[in-house]
Coordinates of C-alpha atoms and ligand atoms in Angstrom, one line a residue:
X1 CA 62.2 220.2 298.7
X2 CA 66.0 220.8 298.7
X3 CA 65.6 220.6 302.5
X4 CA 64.5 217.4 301.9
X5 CA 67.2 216.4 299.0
X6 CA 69.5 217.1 301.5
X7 CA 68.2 215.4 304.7
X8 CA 67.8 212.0 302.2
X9 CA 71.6 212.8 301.9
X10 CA 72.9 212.8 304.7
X11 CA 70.8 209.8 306.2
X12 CA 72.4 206.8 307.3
X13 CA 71.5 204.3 305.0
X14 CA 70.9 200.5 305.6
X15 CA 71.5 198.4 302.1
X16 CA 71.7 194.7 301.4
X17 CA 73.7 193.3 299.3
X18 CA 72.6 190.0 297.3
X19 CA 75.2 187.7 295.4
X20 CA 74.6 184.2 294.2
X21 CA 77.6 182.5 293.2
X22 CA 81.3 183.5 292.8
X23 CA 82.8 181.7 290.3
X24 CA 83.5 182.4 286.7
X25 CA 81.0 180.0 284.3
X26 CA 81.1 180.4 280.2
X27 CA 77.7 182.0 280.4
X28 CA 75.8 184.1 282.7
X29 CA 72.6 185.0 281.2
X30 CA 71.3 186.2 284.8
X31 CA 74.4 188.0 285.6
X32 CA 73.9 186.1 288.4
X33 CA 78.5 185.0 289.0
X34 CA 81.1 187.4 290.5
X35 CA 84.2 186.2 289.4
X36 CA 86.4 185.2 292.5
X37 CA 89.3 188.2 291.6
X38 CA 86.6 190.7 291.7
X39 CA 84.7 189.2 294.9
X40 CA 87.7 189.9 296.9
X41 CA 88.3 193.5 295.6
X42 CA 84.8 194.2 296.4
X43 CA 85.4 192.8 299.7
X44 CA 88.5 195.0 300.5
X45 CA 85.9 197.5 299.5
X46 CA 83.4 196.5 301.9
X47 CA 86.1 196.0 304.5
X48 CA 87.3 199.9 304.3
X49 CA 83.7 201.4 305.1
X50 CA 83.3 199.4 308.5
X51 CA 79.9 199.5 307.9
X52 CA 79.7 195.6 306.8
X53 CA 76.9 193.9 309.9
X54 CA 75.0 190.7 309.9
X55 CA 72.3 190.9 308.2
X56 CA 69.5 190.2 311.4
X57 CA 71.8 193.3 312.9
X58 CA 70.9 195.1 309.9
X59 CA 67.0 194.3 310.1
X60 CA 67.4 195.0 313.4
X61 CA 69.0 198.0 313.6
X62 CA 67.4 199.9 310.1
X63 CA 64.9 201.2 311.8
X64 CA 66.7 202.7 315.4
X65 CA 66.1 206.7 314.9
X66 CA 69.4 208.0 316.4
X67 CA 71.9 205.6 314.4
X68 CA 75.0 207.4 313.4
X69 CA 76.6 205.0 310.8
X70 CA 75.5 203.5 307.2
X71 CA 74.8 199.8 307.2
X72 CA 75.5 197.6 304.6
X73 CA 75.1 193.8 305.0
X74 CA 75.7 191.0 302.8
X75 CA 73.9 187.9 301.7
X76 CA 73.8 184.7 299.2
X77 CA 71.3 182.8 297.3
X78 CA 70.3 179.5 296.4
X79 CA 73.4 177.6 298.0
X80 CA 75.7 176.9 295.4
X81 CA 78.7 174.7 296.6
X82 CA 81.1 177.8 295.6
X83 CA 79.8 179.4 298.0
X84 CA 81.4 177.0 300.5
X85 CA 84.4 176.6 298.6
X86 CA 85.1 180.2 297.2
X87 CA 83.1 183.1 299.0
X88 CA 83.4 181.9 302.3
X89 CA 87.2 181.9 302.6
X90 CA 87.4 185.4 301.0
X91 CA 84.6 186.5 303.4
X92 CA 87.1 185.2 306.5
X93 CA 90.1 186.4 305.1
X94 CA 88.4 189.9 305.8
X95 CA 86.4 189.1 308.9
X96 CA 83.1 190.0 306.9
X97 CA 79.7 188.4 308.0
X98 CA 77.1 187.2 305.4
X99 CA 74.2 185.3 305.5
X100 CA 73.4 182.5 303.1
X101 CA 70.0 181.8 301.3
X102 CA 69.7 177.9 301.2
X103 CA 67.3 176.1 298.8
X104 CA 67.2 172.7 300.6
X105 CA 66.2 170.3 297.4
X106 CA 69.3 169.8 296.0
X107 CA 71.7 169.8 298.8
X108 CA 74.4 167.3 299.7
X109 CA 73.1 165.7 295.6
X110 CA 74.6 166.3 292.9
X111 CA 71.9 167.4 290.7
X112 CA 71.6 171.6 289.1
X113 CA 68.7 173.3 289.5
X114 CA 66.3 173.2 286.3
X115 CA 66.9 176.6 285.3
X116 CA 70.9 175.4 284.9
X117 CA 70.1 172.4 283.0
X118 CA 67.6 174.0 280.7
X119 CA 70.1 176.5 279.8
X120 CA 73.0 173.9 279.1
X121 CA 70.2 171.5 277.3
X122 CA 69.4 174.7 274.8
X123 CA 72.0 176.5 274.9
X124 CA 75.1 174.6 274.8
X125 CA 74.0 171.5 273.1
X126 CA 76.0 170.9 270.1
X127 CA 73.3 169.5 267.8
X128 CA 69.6 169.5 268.6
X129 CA 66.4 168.1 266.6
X130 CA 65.1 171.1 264.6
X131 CA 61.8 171.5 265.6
X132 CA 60.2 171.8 269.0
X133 CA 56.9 170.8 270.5
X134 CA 55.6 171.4 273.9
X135 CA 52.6 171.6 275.5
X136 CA 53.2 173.7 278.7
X137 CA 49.9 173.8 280.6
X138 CA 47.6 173.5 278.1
X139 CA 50.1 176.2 275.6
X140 CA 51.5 175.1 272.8
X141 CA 55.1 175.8 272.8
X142 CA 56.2 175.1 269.3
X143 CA 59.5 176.8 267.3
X144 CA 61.6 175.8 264.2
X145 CA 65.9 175.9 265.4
X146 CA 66.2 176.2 261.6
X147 CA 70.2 176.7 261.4
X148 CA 70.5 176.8 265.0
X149 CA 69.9 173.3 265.4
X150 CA 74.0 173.0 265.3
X151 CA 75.7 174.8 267.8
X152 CA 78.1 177.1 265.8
X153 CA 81.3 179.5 267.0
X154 CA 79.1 182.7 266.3
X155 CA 76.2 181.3 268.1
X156 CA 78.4 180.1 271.0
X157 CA 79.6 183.8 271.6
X158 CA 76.1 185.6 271.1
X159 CA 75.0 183.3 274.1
X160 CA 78.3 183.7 276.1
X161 CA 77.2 187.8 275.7
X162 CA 73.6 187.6 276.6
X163 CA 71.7 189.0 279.4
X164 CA 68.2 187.6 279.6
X165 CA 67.7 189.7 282.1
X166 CA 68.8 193.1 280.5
X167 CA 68.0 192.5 276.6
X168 CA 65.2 190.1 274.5
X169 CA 66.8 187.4 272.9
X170 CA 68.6 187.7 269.8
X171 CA 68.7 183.6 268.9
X172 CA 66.0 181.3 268.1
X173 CA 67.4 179.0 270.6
X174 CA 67.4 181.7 273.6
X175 CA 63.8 182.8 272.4
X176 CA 63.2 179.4 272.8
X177 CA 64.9 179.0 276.4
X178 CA 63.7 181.8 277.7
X179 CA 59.8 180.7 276.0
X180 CA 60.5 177.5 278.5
X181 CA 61.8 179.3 281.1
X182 CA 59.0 182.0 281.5
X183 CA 56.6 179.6 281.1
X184 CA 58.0 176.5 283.6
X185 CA 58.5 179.4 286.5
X186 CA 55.1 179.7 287.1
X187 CA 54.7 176.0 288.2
X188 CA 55.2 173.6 291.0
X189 CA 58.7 171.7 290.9
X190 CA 56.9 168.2 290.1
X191 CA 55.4 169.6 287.1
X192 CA 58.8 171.6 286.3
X193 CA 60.8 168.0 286.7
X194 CA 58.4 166.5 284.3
X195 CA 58.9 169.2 281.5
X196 CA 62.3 169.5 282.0
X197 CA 62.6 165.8 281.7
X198 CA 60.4 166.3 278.1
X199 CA 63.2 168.7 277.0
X200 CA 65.7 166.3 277.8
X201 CA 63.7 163.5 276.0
X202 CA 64.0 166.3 273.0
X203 CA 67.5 166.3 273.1
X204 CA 68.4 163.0 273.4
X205 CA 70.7 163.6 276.8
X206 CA 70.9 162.1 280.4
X207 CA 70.6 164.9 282.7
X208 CA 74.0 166.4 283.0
X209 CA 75.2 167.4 286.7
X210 CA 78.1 169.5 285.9
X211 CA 80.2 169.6 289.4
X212 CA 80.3 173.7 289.1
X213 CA 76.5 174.0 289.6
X214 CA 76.1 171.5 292.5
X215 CA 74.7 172.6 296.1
X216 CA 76.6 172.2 299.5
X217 CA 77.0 169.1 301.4
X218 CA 75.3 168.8 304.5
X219 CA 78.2 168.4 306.2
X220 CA 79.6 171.9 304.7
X221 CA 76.1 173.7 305.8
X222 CA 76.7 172.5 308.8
X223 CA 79.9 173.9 308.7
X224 CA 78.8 177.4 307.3
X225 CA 76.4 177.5 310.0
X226 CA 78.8 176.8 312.4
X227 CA 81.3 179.8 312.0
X228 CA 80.2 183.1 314.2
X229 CA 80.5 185.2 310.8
X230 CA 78.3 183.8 308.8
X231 CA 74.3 182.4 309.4
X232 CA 71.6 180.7 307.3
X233 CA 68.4 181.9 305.9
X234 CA 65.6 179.8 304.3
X235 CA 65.1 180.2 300.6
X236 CA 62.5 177.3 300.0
X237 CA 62.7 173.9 299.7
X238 CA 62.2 173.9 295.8
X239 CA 62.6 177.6 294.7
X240 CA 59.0 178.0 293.2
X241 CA 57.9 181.9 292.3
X242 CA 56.2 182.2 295.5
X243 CA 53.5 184.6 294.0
X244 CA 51.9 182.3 291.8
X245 CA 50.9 179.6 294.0
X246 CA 48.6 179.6 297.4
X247 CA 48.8 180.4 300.8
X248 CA 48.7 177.1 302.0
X249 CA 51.3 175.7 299.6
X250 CA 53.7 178.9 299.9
X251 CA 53.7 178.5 304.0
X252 CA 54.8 174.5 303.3
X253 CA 57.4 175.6 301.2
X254 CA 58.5 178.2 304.0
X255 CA 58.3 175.9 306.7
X256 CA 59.8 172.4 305.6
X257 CA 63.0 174.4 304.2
X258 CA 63.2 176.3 307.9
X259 CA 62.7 173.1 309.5
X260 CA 65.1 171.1 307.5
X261 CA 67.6 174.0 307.7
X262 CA 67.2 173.9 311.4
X263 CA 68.0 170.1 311.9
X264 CA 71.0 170.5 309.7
X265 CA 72.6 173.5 311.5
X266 CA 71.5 173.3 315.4
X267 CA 70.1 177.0 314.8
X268 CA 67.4 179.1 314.6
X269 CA 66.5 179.8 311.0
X270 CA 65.0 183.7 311.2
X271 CA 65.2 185.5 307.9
X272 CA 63.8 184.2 304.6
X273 CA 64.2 185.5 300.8
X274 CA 62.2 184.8 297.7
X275 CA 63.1 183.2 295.4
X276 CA 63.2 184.9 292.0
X277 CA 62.1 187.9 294.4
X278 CA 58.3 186.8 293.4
X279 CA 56.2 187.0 296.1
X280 CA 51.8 188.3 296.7
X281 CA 50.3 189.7 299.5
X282 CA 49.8 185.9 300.8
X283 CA 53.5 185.8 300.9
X284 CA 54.3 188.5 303.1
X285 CA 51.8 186.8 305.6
X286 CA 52.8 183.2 304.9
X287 CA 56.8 184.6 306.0
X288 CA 55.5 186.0 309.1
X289 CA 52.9 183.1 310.0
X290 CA 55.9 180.9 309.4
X291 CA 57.6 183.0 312.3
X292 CA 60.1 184.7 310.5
X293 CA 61.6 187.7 312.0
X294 CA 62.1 189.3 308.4
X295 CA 62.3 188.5 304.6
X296 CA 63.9 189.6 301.5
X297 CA 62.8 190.8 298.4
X298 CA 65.5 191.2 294.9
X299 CA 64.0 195.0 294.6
X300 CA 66.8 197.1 295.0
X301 CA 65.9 199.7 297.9
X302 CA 67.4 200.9 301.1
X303 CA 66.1 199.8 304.4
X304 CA 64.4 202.6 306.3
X305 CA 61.7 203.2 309.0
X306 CA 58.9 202.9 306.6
X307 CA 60.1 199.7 304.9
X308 CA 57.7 196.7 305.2
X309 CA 59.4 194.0 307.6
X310 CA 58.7 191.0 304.9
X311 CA 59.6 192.9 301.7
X312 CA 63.0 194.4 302.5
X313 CA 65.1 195.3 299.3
X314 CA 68.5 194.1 298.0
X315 CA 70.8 195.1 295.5
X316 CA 72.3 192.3 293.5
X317 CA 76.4 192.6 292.9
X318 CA 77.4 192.0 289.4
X319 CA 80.7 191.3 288.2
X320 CA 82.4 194.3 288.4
X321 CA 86.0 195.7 289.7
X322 CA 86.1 196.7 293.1
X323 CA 86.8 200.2 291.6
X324 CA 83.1 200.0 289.6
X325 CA 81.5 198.5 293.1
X326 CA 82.8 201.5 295.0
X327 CA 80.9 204.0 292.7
X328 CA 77.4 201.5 292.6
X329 CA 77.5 201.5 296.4
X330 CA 77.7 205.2 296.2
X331 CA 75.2 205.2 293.9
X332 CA 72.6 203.0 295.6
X333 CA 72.3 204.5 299.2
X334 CA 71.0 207.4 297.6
X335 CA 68.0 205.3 296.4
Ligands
ZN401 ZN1 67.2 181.9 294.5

């Protein structure tokens, strides 16, 4: 037993890293923003180890029995234009590859993804009607705002301090979001467009394209794609939760983002991550029937020789010092 504490110990380990954008927004229910301050501390933490490979060297590599040296690769979801603008600087500045998850939907547009506007609809809104009625697929989404219905300072800061991913909501607008949310997930992004448009019908608003939550350009993919540190992974075309839907509609999904991604770049697209991490047993083969060489999960786990080649963890960065990121890094190869 202790034989084999200390053999786990002394392991190289392989991890991934996942970010998703580096900026610094009001809210960040899925702690989802490193601010840029902290991005490059945690880079010049990165930098120190050596250990920092691209991440196909990484799913490459994991598995090699003699390797000497801890791996640790980085990579970025979605697409988000800061990306372009903020994290890839920083990530030249210190010479340190990464790969970038692209969502193809909303790229070179100027249109959020429904999960950002359904947050600013709900959340941020300063007045809304009080009541609320939705049929989501045949359920009956109904709630009362009551109060909430204006958007008030103490409100305002409850949602600027919430983490829908770490507590349950303690607002009867963020029980309703995340209500929406949980429920619109599950679906296919025509039927998603439609409720979201419903919500927006609610609330009397246009949709709302704040600049901060656009995608890349084209041109800068193209860019990105371009520089020998960094490469670009598929991540869908429309970001459904790959687990719910079939076979047949999860290998489209796979494919027309690879292909797309392809045409815009000149290269070969090879790794893939799920969005939302969701993902069946029809996933895993969809990825490799959509001749992937690997794909990514959000569990967070170390890469090692037993780890399936289509469900390969990641940890995701939050938005801590490089001091704090130092100790979590520490902290997760021993997992
Ligand atoms: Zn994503």
């Amino acid at each position: 037993m202790i034989r084999h504490f200390i053999q786990k110990y002394l392991e190289p380990k392989a991890l991934v890293l996942m970010y998703h954008r580096i900026a610094a927004p009001e809210t960040d229910i899925w702690d989802l923003a490193v601010s840029p301050a902290n991005f490059e501390e945690q880079l010049q933490v990165l930098s120190r180890t050596g250990e920092v490979v691209p991440l196909h060297e990484l799913a490459a590599r994991a598995k090699e029995k003699r390797r000497r040296k801890h791996l640790i690769a980085l990579s970025f979801d979605d697409g988000y234009i800061d990306n372009y603008e903020t994290a890839k600087p920083l990530l030249e500045k210190y010479r340190l590859p990464a790969t970038f998850f692209v969502t193809s939907c909303n790229l070179g547009t100027e249109r959020e993804f429904w999960w950002d506007e359904l947050e600013n609809l709900i959340l941020h809104a300063a007045h809304l009607p009080a009541t609320f009625v939705m049929k989501v697929k045949g359920v009956l989404i109904k709630r009362d705002l009551k109060q909430e219905a204006e958007l008030s300072y103490e409100l305002q800061q409850q949602h600027m301090h919430w983490k829908a991913c770490l507590t349950p909501p303690t607002t009867r607008r963020s029980e309703l979001f995340l209500a929406l949310w949980t429920a619109m997930r599950a679906l296919a992004d025509s039927e998603i467009q439609q409720l979201l448009q419903q919500v927006r019908d609610w609330t009397k608003s246009e949709a709302v394209n704040r600049p901060a939550y656009k995608s890349m350009s084209t041109g800068q993919l193209a860019e990105l794609a371009k520089q020998q540190l960094f490469a670009i992974g598929a991540h869908t075309v429309t970001h459904p939760a790959l687990g719910h839907h079939g076979f047949d509609f999860q290998k489209a999904e796979m494919a027309a983002n690879r292909d797309l991604l392809q045409e815009l770049t000149g290269n070969r697209i090879s790794l893939m991550a799920y969005p939302y991490g969701h993902y069946n047993a029809d996933t895993l083969q969809a990825a490799e029937a959509a001749s992937f060489d690997a794909a990514f999960t959000t569990e967070g786990s170390t890469v090692n020789k037993r780890t399936h080649q289509y469900r390969i963890g990641r940890f995701q960065v939050n938005d801590m010092t490089g001091a704090a990121f130092a100790k979590t890094l520490q902290k997760w190869a021993l997992t």
